[in-house]
Each structure stands twice: as C-alpha cells, then as structure tokens.
Amino acid sequence: MNKIKFETTKSDYFFPSFDLSEVIEIGFLKSYISNVSYILNKTKEEVAAVSILFLANAINNKLLVQHTENKEYLISSNLWGLLIAEPGSGKSPLIRYYTKFLIEAENKYNQNREENLIIYEQVKKSIQKRPTQKNIEKLKEILNNPPKLNYLYVNNITKEALLKYLSFNEQGILLYFDELGSLFAKFKKDPEYRSLLLEGWNGTGTYKYTTLKDSTLHIKNFGIGIIANIQPSLFKKHFYNLEDGFRERFQILIPLSNTPPSVFNKSINDTILQNMQELFFRLTNPNLSQYFSTNIIKFSPAALARYIYFKHFFQEKFINSFSSSFRAYWAKIDKLILSISLVFFLLRFFYKNNKSQMILPDDLEKSLIVTKYLLHNFLTIENNLSKNNDTLEKKVALKIFEISKNK
C-alpha cells in the first residue's frame, strides 16, 4: 500500500502555521511547548495544538459555553483529536508529556475515595446475595448514590469499564488509543460502543445503562473526549471513508512531522513543570465552577458579533465550494471554536489581570487563529486523499483566510 504523505507549501495555504507568541501569552505554557517541541523535534504549532486538546479535555463539561439565546444549546469542551504520523515519529512520547499531568491530578482528587469505592462494592455484593425486597430497595438507593471519583484519563478501555468509571465521575473523561485501529476492533465486537461514544461527544447530557446483571448505571456527567494515534497508511483504510458522523467529530487533526525525537538528555525546568501541573490541577478541579457566578460562560457582545461575522462570512461566501466531508466537519464547528475559546478564557482569567467572566474578543481571536490552522490541516489531508486532487479547496482556503484574517 502506498503511504500517504502530508505536504504543505506556503504558496498553497494561508495558515499552515501560526505565531506561538500571538496565541500563547502565558510564559510557562509557552516555555513548555517550546521545550517539548525541541526535545521531540516537532513544530511548535503541532505541540501547541496537542496542548490545547488536553487543556480542553481537562475542563470537559464542568464549564459550558452558551453563545445563543437557546439555553439548551450548550457547548462542552470534550474535544476529539487524532495524531497522524509514521511509526517512530514520537506520537506516543508527545502524548505522555501531557497525560502525566492528568494522572497526577487524578491521584490528587481520588485520595481516600478509592477506599470508599471498595466499601461500596462490598456492600453492593452483600445485598445482591440476599435479594429481599428491602435489600433491593436499598440497592437501588446505593446505585443512585455511588462514591464520587474522578477518572480523568483512561487508556484503550472497554465499553463496560468506561461506563463504570463514568458512573462514579464528577466530570467527563478522556480516552486514549495508541492506535485508532484498536478502537475499530472494539466496534466490531460491540457495535453499541460506537453509538455510546457518538452520544458522549455532545458532553452535556446524561446516560442510563442497564448492565448484564440488571443493575442501572446513571451517568450524570456524560462527556467523552478522545485522543488517538494513527499511521498515515492506515488513515484512509480505517478512518477517512467513515460516513456515520464519527469522522467529523475528530476536529483536531494533527499530521505530525515525520521526524524522530532528536534530544534525549534535556530535562524541562522544575518550575515550568510545577506551573504546568498547577494549571492541570485547576482545570481538572471538580469544583472549577466555584470561581464563577455560574458554570455557563457566555460571550461578550463584541465577541459574539465577531463570531457571528466569521461564521456567516465563511458560510455565505465559500461553503458550497467545499466537499461534503468538509461541510460535515464545518457543521460542528461551534464546538471546536467555542471549546478553544473557553481554554483561552480560563488562561486569561487565571493568569492575567482581566477577570471578566465572559469570553472576550481577544479570547475568541486566539481561538480563531488556532481554528484556521486546524482547518488548514483538514484541507491538507482532504486534498492529499482526494481522487480528484485539484487545488480548488486550497485556493478557496487562501481567499477565506486572507479576507477574514483582520476582519
């Protein structure tokens, strides 16, 4: 099988990269991205995109974004991302530079709670052995009030284990698959797993599930984020031709530089690491909403006007020029842009002097810069995989970004 190559040139696209300093203004985060970029021999944009993916999932559904009058239409930041690169290019090491912060946060928030979970399971089993009417009622009460835990990150998990973890959680969860193909293998064994993930992508609903033992799990914080790796040669085979709504939910596509890590003896400054861990502690805190008057974050009037302009401009002028797959991707663009806006909102709130509790134009503008880079990634992949490999989408993308850059 021919391997797919992802190649870009500045003459073809307007936004193949962005100025890290223009987007990330927090010193320790910028330094961390630069250090990881140097160690793993990746571009800063690639590492920054991975950073944003993890930060968005650290927030998950504890804060929601509302940008319309419809109070039912809320956005949760449990984004899905896919790293595309050849074996040995540093996909997994890059992921580990961020999962370690989630693991530390998980350990912090689960102290003493694991003991409560053991007791909970023991009591449940004891009641199930004596299925009297009184015990059945007691069991229902226990199942509706499980001990609260915070599983923030799980690796290559089964559907049953995922549902169990979510039933204990006070927030959503991030799934990691070292190879996306392993997830598709799970779908073949259990087709309901796919529909479960599709529903969990929304991030703002609840979920009830009846186990094989007729126990009902009630998930109150049903938000599922995903990050996965895949090789370019397997991308089209396993992923590109999907047409069930699964593909377009992977909104952060990152074709990594096919260069192996080049530095093995460089460590990152302890102060930078401590600040990064503190950032993840803050964002994963089950009580994150305590800093705000409500867990629903709204746009300022100026930011909302800018967002409406950007979307209407794009849709009215260019959307019909793109493929059906891109239009499906664009149909879910609210979640991508608003989730990234929420990340920049929190970075500004916690680390700058501006404590406004609304998403401001500058928060949104940073999100649009990153979004244009991600749109560029999608168009790059689309053109490389298209049978009719013309430059129509490249030319349209060029016009879009040139015209909208400073609007």
C-alpha positions as a Markdown table, in Angstrom:
| # | Residue | x | y | z |
|---|---|---|---|---|
| 1 | Met | 0.0 | 0.0 | 0.0 |
| 2 | Asn | 1.3 | 3.5 | -0.9 |
| 3 | Lys | 1.9 | 5.6 | 2.1 |
| 4 | Ile | 0.0 | 8.9 | 2.3 |
| 5 | Lys | 2.2 | 11.9 | 2.5 |
| 6 | Phe | 1.1 | 15.2 | 4.1 |
| 7 | Glu | 2.9 | 18.0 | 2.5 |
| 8 | Thr | 2.2 | 21.7 | 2.5 |
| 9 | Thr | 3.7 | 24.8 | 1.0 |
| 10 | Lys | 3.2 | 28.4 | 1.9 |
| 11 | Ser | 2.1 | 29.2 | -1.6 |
| 12 | Asp | -0.8 | 26.8 | -1.3 |
| 13 | Tyr | -2.2 | 27.8 | 2.1 |
| 14 | Phe | -2.5 | 30.9 | 4.1 |
| 15 | Phe | -2.5 | 29.4 | 7.6 |
| 16 | Pro | 0.0 | 26.4 | 7.6 |
| 17 | Ser | 1.3 | 27.8 | 10.9 |
| 18 | Phe | 0.8 | 30.5 | 13.5 |
| 19 | Asp | 2.9 | 32.6 | 15.7 |
| 20 | Leu | 3.0 | 30.9 | 19.1 |
| 21 | Ser | 3.6 | 34.2 | 20.9 |
| 22 | Glu | 0.5 | 35.6 | 19.3 |
| 23 | Val | -1.7 | 32.8 | 20.7 |
| 24 | Ile | 0.0 | 31.6 | 24.0 |
| 25 | Glu | 0.8 | 34.5 | 26.2 |
| 26 | Ile | 1.3 | 32.6 | 29.4 |
| 27 | Gly | 5.0 | 32.3 | 30.0 |
| 28 | Phe | 5.4 | 28.8 | 31.5 |
| 29 | Leu | 3.0 | 27.3 | 29.0 |
| 30 | Lys | 4.8 | 28.8 | 26.1 |
| 31 | Ser | 8.1 | 27.6 | 27.5 |
| 32 | Tyr | 6.7 | 24.1 | 28.0 |
| 33 | Ile | 5.5 | 23.9 | 24.4 |
| 34 | Ser | 8.9 | 25.2 | 23.2 |
| 35 | Asn | 10.8 | 22.7 | 25.3 |
| 36 | Val | 8.7 | 19.7 | 24.1 |
| 37 | Ser | 8.9 | 20.9 | 20.5 |
| 38 | Tyr | 12.8 | 21.0 | 20.8 |
| 39 | Ile | 13.0 | 17.6 | 22.6 |
| 40 | Leu | 10.7 | 15.7 | 20.2 |
| 41 | Asn | 11.7 | 17.5 | 17.0 |
| 42 | Lys | 8.2 | 18.7 | 16.3 |
| 43 | Thr | 6.9 | 22.2 | 15.3 |
| 44 | Lys | 5.6 | 24.4 | 18.0 |
| 45 | Glu | 2.2 | 24.5 | 16.2 |
| 46 | Glu | 1.9 | 20.8 | 16.5 |
| 47 | Val | 2.8 | 20.8 | 20.2 |
| 48 | Ala | 0.5 | 23.8 | 20.9 |
| 49 | Ala | -2.4 | 22.0 | 19.2 |
| 50 | Val | -1.9 | 19.0 | 21.4 |
| 51 | Ser | -1.6 | 21.3 | 24.4 |
| 52 | Ile | -5.0 | 22.9 | 23.6 |
| 53 | Leu | -6.6 | 19.4 | 23.1 |
| 54 | Phe | -5.5 | 18.3 | 26.5 |
| 55 | Leu | -6.4 | 21.6 | 28.3 |
| 56 | Ala | -9.9 | 21.5 | 26.7 |
| 57 | Asn | -10.4 | 17.9 | 27.9 |
| 58 | Ala | -9.2 | 18.9 | 31.4 |
| 59 | Ile | -12.1 | 21.3 | 31.6 |
| 60 | Asn | -14.5 | 18.9 | 29.9 |
| 61 | Asn | -18.1 | 19.5 | 31.0 |
| 62 | Lys | -17.5 | 21.3 | 34.3 |
| 63 | Leu | -18.0 | 24.6 | 32.4 |
| 64 | Leu | -20.2 | 25.1 | 29.4 |
| 65 | Val | -20.3 | 27.8 | 26.8 |
| 66 | Gln | -23.6 | 29.5 | 25.7 |
| 67 | His | -23.5 | 31.7 | 22.6 |
| 68 | Thr | -27.1 | 31.8 | 21.5 |
| 69 | Glu | -30.4 | 32.7 | 23.2 |
| 70 | Asn | -31.2 | 29.0 | 23.3 |
| 71 | Lys | -30.4 | 27.9 | 26.8 |
| 72 | Glu | -30.5 | 24.3 | 25.8 |
| 73 | Tyr | -27.7 | 24.7 | 23.2 |
| 74 | Leu | -24.6 | 24.5 | 25.4 |
| 75 | Ile | -21.1 | 23.5 | 24.4 |
| 76 | Ser | -18.8 | 21.2 | 26.4 |
| 77 | Ser | -15.1 | 21.2 | 25.6 |
| 78 | Asn | -14.5 | 17.4 | 25.4 |
| 79 | Leu | -12.8 | 17.6 | 22.0 |
| 80 | Trp | -11.6 | 14.7 | 19.9 |
| 81 | Gly | -8.2 | 14.7 | 18.4 |
| 82 | Leu | -6.1 | 12.5 | 16.1 |
| 83 | Leu | -2.3 | 12.5 | 15.7 |
| 84 | Ile | -1.2 | 11.2 | 12.3 |
| 85 | Ala | 2.4 | 10.1 | 11.8 |
| 86 | Glu | 4.7 | 7.3 | 10.8 |
| 87 | Pro | 6.0 | 4.8 | 13.5 |
| 88 | Gly | 8.9 | 6.2 | 15.4 |
| 89 | Ser | 7.9 | 9.8 | 14.9 |
| 90 | Gly | 7.2 | 10.5 | 18.6 |
| 91 | Lys | 3.4 | 10.3 | 18.7 |
| 92 | Ser | 3.2 | 8.4 | 22.0 |
| 93 | Pro | 6.1 | 10.4 | 23.7 |
| 94 | Leu | 4.2 | 13.6 | 22.8 |
| 95 | Ile | 1.0 | 12.3 | 24.4 |
| 96 | Arg | 2.9 | 11.3 | 27.6 |
| 97 | Tyr | 4.1 | 14.8 | 28.1 |
| 98 | Tyr | 0.5 | 15.7 | 28.9 |
| 99 | Thr | -1.1 | 12.5 | 30.3 |
| 100 | Lys | 1.3 | 12.7 | 33.3 |
| 101 | Phe | -0.4 | 15.9 | 34.5 |
| 102 | Leu | -3.8 | 14.2 | 34.2 |
| 103 | Ile | -2.6 | 11.2 | 36.2 |
| 104 | Glu | -1.2 | 13.4 | 39.0 |
| 105 | Ala | -4.5 | 15.3 | 39.1 |
| 106 | Glu | -6.5 | 12.1 | 39.2 |
| 107 | Asn | -4.4 | 10.8 | 42.1 |
| 108 | Lys | -4.9 | 14.1 | 44.0 |
| 109 | Tyr | -8.7 | 14.2 | 43.6 |
| 110 | Asn | -9.1 | 10.5 | 44.3 |
| 111 | Gln | -7.3 | 10.4 | 47.7 |
| 112 | Asn | -9.3 | 8.3 | 50.2 |
| 113 | Arg | -12.1 | 7.9 | 47.6 |
| 114 | Glu | -10.7 | 4.5 | 46.4 |
| 115 | Glu | -11.4 | 3.1 | 49.9 |
| 116 | Asn | -15.0 | 4.3 | 49.7 |
| 117 | Leu | -15.3 | 2.6 | 46.4 |
| 118 | Ile | -14.1 | -0.7 | 47.8 |
| 119 | Ile | -16.6 | -0.5 | 50.7 |
| 120 | Tyr | -19.3 | 0.5 | 48.1 |
| 121 | Glu | -18.6 | -2.7 | 46.1 |
| 122 | Gln | -18.6 | -4.9 | 49.1 |
| 123 | Val | -21.9 | -3.6 | 50.4 |
| 124 | Lys | -23.5 | -3.9 | 46.9 |
| 125 | Lys | -22.4 | -7.6 | 46.6 |
| 126 | Ser | -23.6 | -8.4 | 50.1 |
| 127 | Ile | -27.1 | -7.0 | 49.3 |
| 128 | Gln | -27.2 | -8.8 | 45.9 |
| 129 | Lys | -26.6 | -12.2 | 47.7 |
| 130 | Arg | -29.8 | -11.6 | 49.7 |
| 131 | Pro | -32.3 | -10.3 | 47.2 |
| 132 | Thr | -35.1 | -9.5 | 49.6 |
| 133 | Gln | -37.5 | -6.6 | 48.8 |
| 134 | Lys | -35.9 | -4.5 | 51.5 |
| 135 | Asn | -32.4 | -5.2 | 50.2 |
| 136 | Ile | -33.5 | -4.5 | 46.6 |
| 137 | Glu | -34.8 | -1.0 | 47.6 |
| 138 | Lys | -31.5 | -0.4 | 49.5 |
| 139 | Leu | -29.5 | -1.5 | 46.5 |
| 140 | Lys | -31.3 | 1.0 | 44.2 |
| 141 | Glu | -30.5 | 3.8 | 46.7 |
| 142 | Ile | -26.9 | 2.8 | 46.8 |
| 143 | Leu | -26.6 | 2.6 | 43.0 |
| 144 | Asn | -28.1 | 6.1 | 42.7 |
| 145 | Asn | -25.5 | 7.5 | 45.1 |
| 146 | Pro | -22.1 | 5.9 | 44.2 |
| 147 | Pro | -18.9 | 7.3 | 45.7 |
| 148 | Lys | -17.6 | 10.2 | 43.8 |
| 149 | Leu | -14.4 | 9.7 | 41.9 |
| 150 | Asn | -12.5 | 11.5 | 39.1 |
| 151 | Tyr | -11.1 | 9.3 | 36.4 |
| 152 | Leu | -9.7 | 11.9 | 34.1 |
| 153 | Tyr | -7.8 | 9.7 | 31.6 |
| 154 | Val | -8.1 | 6.0 | 30.6 |
| 155 | Asn | -6.2 | 4.0 | 28.0 |
| 156 | Asn | -7.7 | 1.6 | 25.5 |
| 157 | Ile | -10.7 | 0.8 | 27.6 |
| 158 | Thr | -13.7 | -1.5 | 27.1 |
| 159 | Lys | -17.2 | -0.1 | 27.0 |
| 160 | Glu | -18.2 | -1.8 | 30.3 |
| 161 | Ala | -15.2 | -0.3 | 32.2 |
| 162 | Leu | -15.8 | 3.1 | 30.6 |
| 163 | Leu | -19.5 | 3.2 | 31.7 |
| 164 | Lys | -18.5 | 2.1 | 35.2 |
| 165 | Tyr | -15.9 | 4.8 | 35.5 |
| 166 | Leu | -18.3 | 7.5 | 34.2 |
| 167 | Ser | -20.9 | 6.4 | 36.7 |
| 168 | Phe | -18.6 | 7.4 | 39.5 |
| 169 | Asn | -17.2 | 10.5 | 37.9 |
| 170 | Glu | -18.0 | 14.1 | 38.8 |
| 171 | Gln | -16.9 | 15.2 | 35.3 |
| 172 | Gly | -16.3 | 13.7 | 31.9 |
| 173 | Ile | -13.3 | 11.6 | 30.8 |
| 174 | Leu | -10.6 | 11.5 | 28.2 |
| 175 | Leu | -10.0 | 8.2 | 26.3 |
| 176 | Tyr | -6.6 | 7.5 | 24.7 |
| 177 | Phe | -6.0 | 4.9 | 22.0 |
| 178 | Asp | -2.4 | 4.3 | 21.0 |
| 179 | Glu | -3.6 | 3.0 | 17.6 |
| 180 | Leu | -7.1 | 4.1 | 16.4 |
| 181 | Gly | -7.4 | 0.7 | 14.8 |
| 182 | Ser | -7.8 | -0.9 | 18.2 |
| 183 | Leu | -11.0 | 1.2 | 18.7 |
| 184 | Phe | -12.5 | 0.0 | 15.5 |
| 185 | Ala | -11.7 | -3.6 | 16.5 |
| 186 | Lys | -13.8 | -3.0 | 19.7 |
| 187 | Phe | -16.6 | -1.7 | 17.5 |
| 188 | Lys | -16.7 | -5.0 | 15.6 |
| 189 | Lys | -17.1 | -6.9 | 18.8 |
| 190 | Asp | -19.6 | -4.4 | 20.3 |
| 191 | Pro | -21.4 | -2.1 | 17.8 |
| 192 | Glu | -23.0 | -0.3 | 20.7 |
| 193 | Tyr | -19.6 | 1.1 | 21.7 |
| 194 | Arg | -19.6 | 3.4 | 18.7 |
| 195 | Ser | -23.1 | 4.8 | 19.4 |
| 196 | Leu | -22.0 | 5.3 | 23.1 |
| 197 | Leu | -19.0 | 7.4 | 22.0 |
| 198 | Leu | -21.0 | 9.4 | 19.5 |
| 199 | Glu | -23.5 | 10.3 | 22.2 |
| 200 | Gly | -20.8 | 11.1 | 24.7 |
| 201 | Trp | -19.2 | 13.6 | 22.2 |
| 202 | Asn | -22.0 | 16.0 | 22.9 |
| 203 | Gly | -20.8 | 16.3 | 26.5 |
| 204 | Thr | -23.9 | 17.9 | 28.1 |
| 205 | Gly | -26.3 | 15.1 | 28.5 |
| 206 | Thr | -26.9 | 12.2 | 30.9 |
| 207 | Tyr | -26.9 | 8.5 | 30.2 |
| 208 | Lys | -28.6 | 5.4 | 31.7 |
| 209 | Tyr | -27.3 | 1.9 | 31.1 |
| 210 | Thr | -28.5 | -1.5 | 32.3 |
| 211 | Thr | -25.8 | -3.9 | 33.0 |
| 212 | Leu | -25.8 | -7.7 | 32.3 |
| 213 | Lys | -26.8 | -8.1 | 36.0 |
| 214 | Asp | -29.8 | -5.8 | 35.5 |
| 215 | Ser | -28.3 | -3.0 | 37.5 |
| 216 | Thr | -28.9 | 0.5 | 36.2 |
| 217 | Leu | -25.9 | 2.9 | 35.9 |
| 218 | His | -26.9 | 6.5 | 35.8 |
| 219 | Ile | -24.2 | 8.8 | 34.4 |
| 220 | Lys | -24.8 | 12.4 | 35.2 |
| 221 | Asn | -21.7 | 13.9 | 33.6 |
| 222 | Phe | -21.6 | 12.2 | 30.3 |
| 223 | Gly | -18.8 | 13.8 | 28.4 |
| 224 | Ile | -16.2 | 11.7 | 26.4 |
| 225 | Gly | -13.1 | 13.1 | 24.9 |
| 226 | Ile | -10.8 | 11.1 | 22.7 |
| 227 | Ile | -7.2 | 11.3 | 21.6 |
| 228 | Ala | -5.7 | 8.7 | 19.3 |
| 229 | Asn | -2.8 | 7.9 | 17.1 |
| 230 | Ile | -2.8 | 6.5 | 13.6 |
| 231 | Gln | -0.3 | 5.9 | 10.8 |
| 232 | Pro | -0.8 | 7.7 | 7.5 |
| 233 | Ser | -1.0 | 4.5 | 5.6 |
| 234 | Leu | -3.9 | 3.3 | 7.8 |
| 235 | Phe | -5.7 | 6.6 | 7.9 |
| 236 | Lys | -7.8 | 6.2 | 4.8 |
| 237 | Lys | -8.4 | 2.5 | 5.4 |
| 238 | His | -9.7 | 2.8 | 8.9 |
| 239 | Phe | -10.9 | 6.4 | 9.1 |
| 240 | Tyr | -11.3 | 8.6 | 6.1 |
| 241 | Asn | -14.2 | 6.8 | 4.4 |
| 242 | Leu | -16.4 | 6.7 | 7.5 |
| 243 | Glu | -19.8 | 8.2 | 6.9 |
| 244 | Asp | -21.7 | 7.7 | 10.2 |
| 245 | Gly | -20.8 | 11.0 | 11.9 |
| 246 | Phe | -17.8 | 9.5 | 13.6 |
| 247 | Arg | -15.1 | 11.1 | 11.4 |
| 248 | Glu | -16.1 | 14.7 | 11.6 |
| 249 | Arg | -16.2 | 14.6 | 15.4 |
| 250 | Phe | -12.4 | 14.3 | 15.3 |
| 251 | Gln | -12.0 | 18.1 | 14.9 |
| 252 | Ile | -8.3 | 18.4 | 15.9 |
| 253 | Leu | -6.4 | 16.6 | 13.2 |
| 254 | Ile | -2.6 | 16.9 | 13.6 |
| 255 | Pro | -0.3 | 15.5 | 10.9 |
| 256 | Leu | 2.9 | 15.4 | 12.8 |
| 257 | Ser | 6.3 | 16.0 | 11.3 |
| 258 | Asn | 7.8 | 12.6 | 10.3 |
| 259 | Thr | 11.0 | 13.3 | 12.2 |
| 260 | Pro | 12.1 | 11.2 | 15.2 |
| 261 | Pro | 12.9 | 12.8 | 18.6 |
| 262 | Ser | 16.4 | 14.3 | 18.4 |
| 263 | Val | 17.2 | 15.2 | 22.0 |
| 264 | Phe | 17.2 | 12.6 | 24.8 |
| 265 | Asn | 19.1 | 14.2 | 27.6 |
| 266 | Lys | 17.3 | 17.5 | 28.0 |
| 267 | Ser | 15.1 | 18.0 | 31.1 |
| 268 | Ile | 12.4 | 20.6 | 31.5 |
| 269 | Asn | 12.9 | 23.2 | 34.3 |
| 270 | Asp | 11.2 | 22.2 | 37.5 |
| 271 | Thr | 9.4 | 25.5 | 37.9 |
| 272 | Ile | 7.8 | 25.1 | 34.5 |
| 273 | Leu | 6.7 | 21.6 | 35.3 |
| 274 | Gln | 5.2 | 22.7 | 38.6 |
| 275 | Asn | 3.3 | 25.5 | 36.9 |
| 276 | Met | 2.0 | 23.1 | 34.3 |
| 277 | Gln | 0.8 | 20.7 | 37.0 |
| 278 | Glu | -0.9 | 23.5 | 38.8 |
| 279 | Leu | -2.7 | 24.5 | 35.6 |
| 280 | Phe | -4.0 | 21.0 | 35.2 |
| 281 | Phe | -5.0 | 20.9 | 38.9 |
| 282 | Arg | -7.0 | 24.0 | 38.4 |
| 283 | Leu | -8.7 | 22.9 | 35.2 |
| 284 | Thr | -9.5 | 19.3 | 36.4 |
| 285 | Asn | -10.8 | 20.5 | 39.8 |
| 286 | Pro | -14.4 | 19.1 | 40.2 |
| 287 | Asn | -15.3 | 22.5 | 41.7 |
| 288 | Leu | -13.9 | 24.6 | 38.8 |
| 289 | Ser | -17.2 | 26.5 | 38.6 |
| 290 | Gln | -16.7 | 27.9 | 42.1 |
| 291 | Tyr | -14.6 | 30.7 | 40.6 |
| 292 | Phe | -17.6 | 31.9 | 38.6 |
| 293 | Ser | -21.1 | 33.1 | 39.2 |
| 294 | Thr | -22.4 | 30.1 | 37.1 |
| 295 | Asn | -21.0 | 27.2 | 35.3 |
| 296 | Ile | -22.3 | 28.6 | 32.0 |
| 297 | Ile | -19.9 | 31.0 | 30.3 |
| 298 | Lys | -21.3 | 33.5 | 27.8 |
| 299 | Phe | -19.8 | 35.7 | 25.1 |
| 300 | Ser | -19.4 | 39.4 | 25.5 |
| 301 | Pro | -21.5 | 41.3 | 22.9 |
| 302 | Ala | -18.3 | 42.3 | 20.9 |
| 303 | Ala | -17.0 | 38.7 | 20.9 |
| 304 | Leu | -20.4 | 37.3 | 19.8 |
| 305 | Ala | -20.6 | 39.9 | 17.0 |
| 306 | Arg | -17.2 | 38.8 | 15.8 |
| 307 | Tyr | -18.1 | 35.1 | 15.9 |
| 308 | Ile | -21.3 | 35.6 | 14.0 |
| 309 | Tyr | -19.4 | 37.6 | 11.3 |
| 310 | Phe | -16.8 | 34.9 | 11.0 |
| 311 | Lys | -19.3 | 32.1 | 10.6 |
| 312 | His | -21.7 | 33.9 | 8.3 |
| 313 | Phe | -18.8 | 35.2 | 6.1 |
| 314 | Phe | -17.5 | 31.7 | 5.7 |
| 315 | Gln | -20.8 | 30.0 | 5.0 |
| 316 | Glu | -22.3 | 32.6 | 2.6 |
| 317 | Lys | -19.1 | 33.0 | 0.5 |
| 318 | Phe | -17.4 | 29.7 | 0.4 |
| 319 | Ile | -19.1 | 26.7 | 2.0 |
| 320 | Asn | -20.6 | 25.4 | -1.3 |
| 321 | Ser | -17.1 | 25.2 | -2.8 |
| 322 | Phe | -16.0 | 22.5 | -0.4 |
| 323 | Ser | -16.5 | 18.7 | -0.4 |
| 324 | Ser | -19.4 | 17.1 | 1.5 |
| 325 | Ser | -16.9 | 15.8 | 4.1 |
| 326 | Phe | -15.7 | 19.3 | 4.8 |
| 327 | Arg | -19.2 | 20.6 | 5.1 |
| 328 | Ala | -20.0 | 17.9 | 7.6 |
| 329 | Tyr | -16.8 | 18.9 | 9.6 |
| 330 | Trp | -17.9 | 22.6 | 9.4 |
| 331 | Ala | -21.4 | 21.8 | 10.6 |
| 332 | Lys | -19.9 | 21.0 | 14.0 |
| 333 | Ile | -17.5 | 24.0 | 14.1 |
| 334 | Asp | -19.3 | 25.6 | 17.0 |
| 335 | Lys | -17.9 | 23.0 | 19.4 |
| 336 | Leu | -14.3 | 23.4 | 18.1 |
| 337 | Ile | -14.2 | 27.2 | 18.2 |
| 338 | Leu | -16.1 | 27.7 | 21.5 |
| 339 | Ser | -14.1 | 25.0 | 23.3 |
| 340 | Ile | -10.8 | 26.6 | 22.3 |
| 341 | Ser | -12.2 | 30.0 | 23.3 |
| 342 | Leu | -13.0 | 28.5 | 26.7 |
| 343 | Val | -9.4 | 27.4 | 27.1 |
| 344 | Phe | -8.1 | 30.9 | 26.3 |
| 345 | Phe | -10.8 | 32.4 | 28.6 |
| 346 | Leu | -9.5 | 30.4 | 31.5 |
| 347 | Leu | -5.9 | 31.1 | 30.8 |
| 348 | Arg | -6.6 | 34.8 | 30.7 |
| 349 | Phe | -8.8 | 34.5 | 33.9 |
| 350 | Phe | -6.3 | 32.7 | 36.0 |
| 351 | Tyr | -3.0 | 34.1 | 34.7 |
| 352 | Lys | -3.7 | 37.7 | 33.6 |
| 353 | Asn | -5.2 | 40.7 | 35.3 |
| 354 | Asn | -8.5 | 40.7 | 33.4 |
| 355 | Lys | -11.1 | 38.8 | 35.5 |
| 356 | Ser | -14.1 | 39.2 | 33.2 |
| 357 | Gln | -16.4 | 36.2 | 33.4 |
| 358 | Met | -17.3 | 36.4 | 29.7 |
| 359 | Ile | -15.4 | 35.3 | 26.7 |
| 360 | Leu | -13.9 | 38.4 | 25.3 |
| 361 | Pro | -12.9 | 39.3 | 21.7 |
| 362 | Asp | -9.2 | 38.5 | 22.4 |
| 363 | Asp | -10.1 | 35.1 | 23.8 |
| 364 | Leu | -12.1 | 34.4 | 20.6 |
| 365 | Glu | -9.5 | 35.8 | 18.3 |
| 366 | Lys | -6.9 | 33.4 | 19.6 |
| 367 | Ser | -9.3 | 30.5 | 19.1 |
| 368 | Leu | -9.9 | 31.6 | 15.5 |
| 369 | Ile | -6.2 | 31.6 | 14.8 |
| 370 | Val | -5.9 | 28.0 | 16.1 |
| 371 | Thr | -9.1 | 27.0 | 14.3 |
| 372 | Lys | -7.7 | 28.4 | 10.9 |
| 373 | Tyr | -4.6 | 26.2 | 11.4 |
| 374 | Leu | -6.8 | 23.2 | 12.1 |
| 375 | Leu | -9.0 | 24.0 | 9.1 |
| 376 | His | -5.8 | 24.1 | 7.1 |
| 377 | Asn | -4.8 | 20.7 | 8.4 |
| 378 | Phe | -8.2 | 19.2 | 7.3 |
| 379 | Leu | -7.9 | 20.7 | 3.9 |
| 380 | Thr | -4.4 | 19.4 | 3.5 |
| 381 | Ile | -5.5 | 15.9 | 4.3 |
| 382 | Glu | -8.6 | 16.2 | 2.1 |
| 383 | Asn | -6.5 | 17.2 | -0.9 |
| 384 | Asn | -3.9 | 14.5 | -0.4 |
| 385 | Leu | -6.6 | 11.8 | -0.2 |
| 386 | Ser | -8.9 | 13.2 | -2.8 |
| 387 | Lys | -9.2 | 11.2 | -6.1 |
| 388 | Asn | -9.5 | 14.5 | -7.9 |
| 389 | Asn | -6.5 | 16.1 | -6.4 |
| 390 | Asp | -7.1 | 19.6 | -7.7 |
| 391 | Thr | -6.3 | 22.9 | -5.9 |
| 392 | Leu | -9.9 | 24.3 | -5.6 |
| 393 | Glu | -10.1 | 23.9 | -1.9 |
| 394 | Lys | -6.6 | 25.3 | -1.5 |
| 395 | Lys | -7.5 | 28.4 | -3.5 |
| 396 | Val | -10.7 | 28.9 | -1.6 |
| 397 | Ala | -9.0 | 28.4 | 1.7 |
| 398 | Leu | -6.4 | 31.0 | 0.7 |
| 399 | Lys | -9.1 | 33.6 | -0.1 |
| 400 | Ile | -11.0 | 32.8 | 3.1 |
| 401 | Phe | -8.1 | 33.3 | 5.4 |
| 402 | Glu | -6.7 | 36.4 | 3.5 |
| 403 | Ile | -10.0 | 38.2 | 3.7 |
| 404 | Ser | -11.1 | 37.2 | 7.2 |
| 405 | Lys | -7.7 | 37.5 | 8.9 |
| 406 | Asn | -8.2 | 41.0 | 10.1 |
| 407 | Lys | -12.0 | 41.4 | 10.0 |
